[in-house]
Short mmCIF file of C-alpha atoms and ligand atoms in Angstrom, two decimals:
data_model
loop_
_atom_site.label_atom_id
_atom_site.label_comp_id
_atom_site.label_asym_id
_atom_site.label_seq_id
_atom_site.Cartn_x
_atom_site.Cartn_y
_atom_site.Cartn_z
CA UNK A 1129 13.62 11.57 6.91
CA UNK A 1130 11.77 12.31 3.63
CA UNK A 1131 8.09 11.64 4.60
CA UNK A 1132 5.66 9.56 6.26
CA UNK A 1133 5.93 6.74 3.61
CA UNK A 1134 3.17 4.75 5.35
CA UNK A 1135 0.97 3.82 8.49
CA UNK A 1136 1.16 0.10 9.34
CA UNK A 1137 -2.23 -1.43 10.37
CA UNK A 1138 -2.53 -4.89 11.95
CA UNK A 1139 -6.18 -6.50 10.71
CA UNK A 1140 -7.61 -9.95 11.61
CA UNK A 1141 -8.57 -10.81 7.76
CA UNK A 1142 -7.73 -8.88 4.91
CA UNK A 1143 -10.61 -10.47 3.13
CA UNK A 1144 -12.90 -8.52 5.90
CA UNK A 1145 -10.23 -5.37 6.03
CA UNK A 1146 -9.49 -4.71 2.81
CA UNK A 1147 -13.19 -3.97 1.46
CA UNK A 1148 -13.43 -1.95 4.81
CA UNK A 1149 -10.37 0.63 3.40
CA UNK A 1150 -11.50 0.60 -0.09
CA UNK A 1151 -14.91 2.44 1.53
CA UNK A 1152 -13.13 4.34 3.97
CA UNK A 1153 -10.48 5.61 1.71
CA UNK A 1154 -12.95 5.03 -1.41
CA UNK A 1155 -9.92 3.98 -3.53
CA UNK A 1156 -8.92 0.31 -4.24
CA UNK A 1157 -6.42 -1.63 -2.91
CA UNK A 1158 -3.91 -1.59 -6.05
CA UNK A 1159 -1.41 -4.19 -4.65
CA UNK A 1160 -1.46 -7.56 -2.12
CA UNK A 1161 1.78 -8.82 -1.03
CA UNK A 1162 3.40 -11.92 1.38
CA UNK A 1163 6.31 -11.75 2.99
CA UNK A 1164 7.45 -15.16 3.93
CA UNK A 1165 9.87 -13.85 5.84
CA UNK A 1166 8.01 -11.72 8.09
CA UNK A 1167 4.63 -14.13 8.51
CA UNK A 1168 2.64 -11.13 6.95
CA UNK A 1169 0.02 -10.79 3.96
CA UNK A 1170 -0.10 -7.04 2.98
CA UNK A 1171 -2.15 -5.01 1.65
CA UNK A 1172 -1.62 -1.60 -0.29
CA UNK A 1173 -4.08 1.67 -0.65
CA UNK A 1174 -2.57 5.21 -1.93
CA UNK A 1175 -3.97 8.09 0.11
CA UNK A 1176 -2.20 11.11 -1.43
CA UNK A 1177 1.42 11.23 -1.23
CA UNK A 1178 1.39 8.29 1.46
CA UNK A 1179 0.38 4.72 1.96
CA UNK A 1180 -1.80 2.47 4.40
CA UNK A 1181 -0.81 -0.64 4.64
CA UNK A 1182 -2.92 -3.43 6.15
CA UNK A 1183 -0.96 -6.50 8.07
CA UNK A 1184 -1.94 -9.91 8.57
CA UNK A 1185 -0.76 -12.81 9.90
CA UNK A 1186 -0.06 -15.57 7.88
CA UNK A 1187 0.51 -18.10 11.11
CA UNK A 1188 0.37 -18.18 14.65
CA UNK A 1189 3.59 -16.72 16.60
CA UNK A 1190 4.36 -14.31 13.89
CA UNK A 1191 5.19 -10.91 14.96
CA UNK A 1192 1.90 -9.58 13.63
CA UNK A 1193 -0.20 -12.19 15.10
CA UNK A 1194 1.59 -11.66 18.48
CA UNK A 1195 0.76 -7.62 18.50
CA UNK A 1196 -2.83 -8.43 17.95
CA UNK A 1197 -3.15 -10.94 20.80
CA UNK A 1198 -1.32 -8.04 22.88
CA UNK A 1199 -3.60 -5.11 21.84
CA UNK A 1200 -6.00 -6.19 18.89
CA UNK A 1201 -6.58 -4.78 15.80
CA UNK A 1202 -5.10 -0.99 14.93
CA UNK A 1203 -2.01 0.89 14.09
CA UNK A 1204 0.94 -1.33 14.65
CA UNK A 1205 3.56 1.49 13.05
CA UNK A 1206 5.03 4.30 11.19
CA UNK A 1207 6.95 3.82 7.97
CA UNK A 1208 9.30 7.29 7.37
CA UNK A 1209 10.94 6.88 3.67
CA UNK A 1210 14.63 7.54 4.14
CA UNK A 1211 17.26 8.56 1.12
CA UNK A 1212 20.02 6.42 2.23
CA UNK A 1213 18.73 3.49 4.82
CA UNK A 1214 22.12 2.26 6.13
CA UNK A 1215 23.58 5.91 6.81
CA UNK A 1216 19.96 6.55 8.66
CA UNK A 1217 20.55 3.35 10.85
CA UNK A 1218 23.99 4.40 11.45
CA UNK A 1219 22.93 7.75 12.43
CA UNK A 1220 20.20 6.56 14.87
CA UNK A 1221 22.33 3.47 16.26
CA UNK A 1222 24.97 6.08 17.07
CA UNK A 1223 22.03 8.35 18.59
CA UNK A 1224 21.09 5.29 21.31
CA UNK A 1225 18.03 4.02 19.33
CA UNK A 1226 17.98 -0.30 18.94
CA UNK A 1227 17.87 -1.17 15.58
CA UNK A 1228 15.58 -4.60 15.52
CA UNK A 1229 17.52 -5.66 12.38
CA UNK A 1230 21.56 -4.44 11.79
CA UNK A 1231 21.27 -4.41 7.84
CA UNK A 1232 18.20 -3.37 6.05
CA UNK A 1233 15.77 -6.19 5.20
CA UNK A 1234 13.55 -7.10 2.07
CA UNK A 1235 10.67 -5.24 2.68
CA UNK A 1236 6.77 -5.39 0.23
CA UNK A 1237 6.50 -3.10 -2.08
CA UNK A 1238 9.81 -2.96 -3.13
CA UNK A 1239 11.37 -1.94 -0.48
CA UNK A 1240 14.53 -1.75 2.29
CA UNK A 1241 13.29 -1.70 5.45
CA UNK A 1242 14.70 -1.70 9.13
CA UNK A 1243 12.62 -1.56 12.46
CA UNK A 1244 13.54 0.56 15.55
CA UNK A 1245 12.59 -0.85 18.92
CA UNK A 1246 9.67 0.83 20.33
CA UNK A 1247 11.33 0.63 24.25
CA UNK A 1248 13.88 3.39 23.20
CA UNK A 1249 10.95 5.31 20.46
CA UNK A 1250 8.70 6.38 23.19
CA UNK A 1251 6.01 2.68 22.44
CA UNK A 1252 5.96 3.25 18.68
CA UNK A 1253 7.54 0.94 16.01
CA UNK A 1254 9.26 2.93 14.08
CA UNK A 1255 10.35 1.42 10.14
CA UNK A 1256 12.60 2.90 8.22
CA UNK A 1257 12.29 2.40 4.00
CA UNK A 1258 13.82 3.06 1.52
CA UNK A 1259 12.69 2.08 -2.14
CA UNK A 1260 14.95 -0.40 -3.94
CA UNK A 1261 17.24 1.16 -7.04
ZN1 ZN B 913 5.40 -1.10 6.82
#
């Protein structure tokens, strides 16, 4: 794996979070993003050579919405940028780890991404990216 591509943080309300990072981080948030697909609104901030990227549910029973009911607001996971996404999931899947999806997904920002089950990574959702070329 190449680098910590980005943390994953599940938030309430952007319109209340996003603010919030632009102080913390004191840059702004250069990109917003829904993915049908997922039930998510996202939200992008640079921090040096990696990302933070805010999550929020766009309706109820969406896997975002479901975390926060479970634990609340906070880090939901860890995105490691990958050169080649389907030889990392076949390396992993051969390793024992569950891949939650078995070909790599339309990700925001451009991305391939695939999720490893957090029973067999030790609790932490693991997502795999890679950008799209
Ligand atoms: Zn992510």
């Amino acid at each position: 794996m190449l680098r910590i591509e980005h943390l994953g943080i599940a938030v309430k309300e952007l319109e209340k979070s996003i603010p919030l990072f632009e102080q913390l981080l004191n840059t702004p948030c250069y990109k917003t993003e829904k993915v049908d697909t997922e039930g998510v609104n996202t939200a992008f901030f640079k921090t040096g050579e990696s990302k933070i990227e805010l999550l929020e549910a766009t309706k109820e029973g969406s896997p975002i919405q479901k975390f926060i009911d479970k634990k609340g607001e906070g880090i939901h996971h860890i995105a490691f940028e990958v050169e080649n996404i389907e030889a990392e999931m076949k390396r992993l899947s051969a390793l024992g780890f569950e891949l939650l999806n078995a070909t790599p997904k339309n990700g925001a920002d451009n991305k391939l991404v695939c999720f490893l089950h957090p029973k067999t990574t030790n609790g932490v959702l693991i997502e795999l990216c890679q950008e799209k070329r």
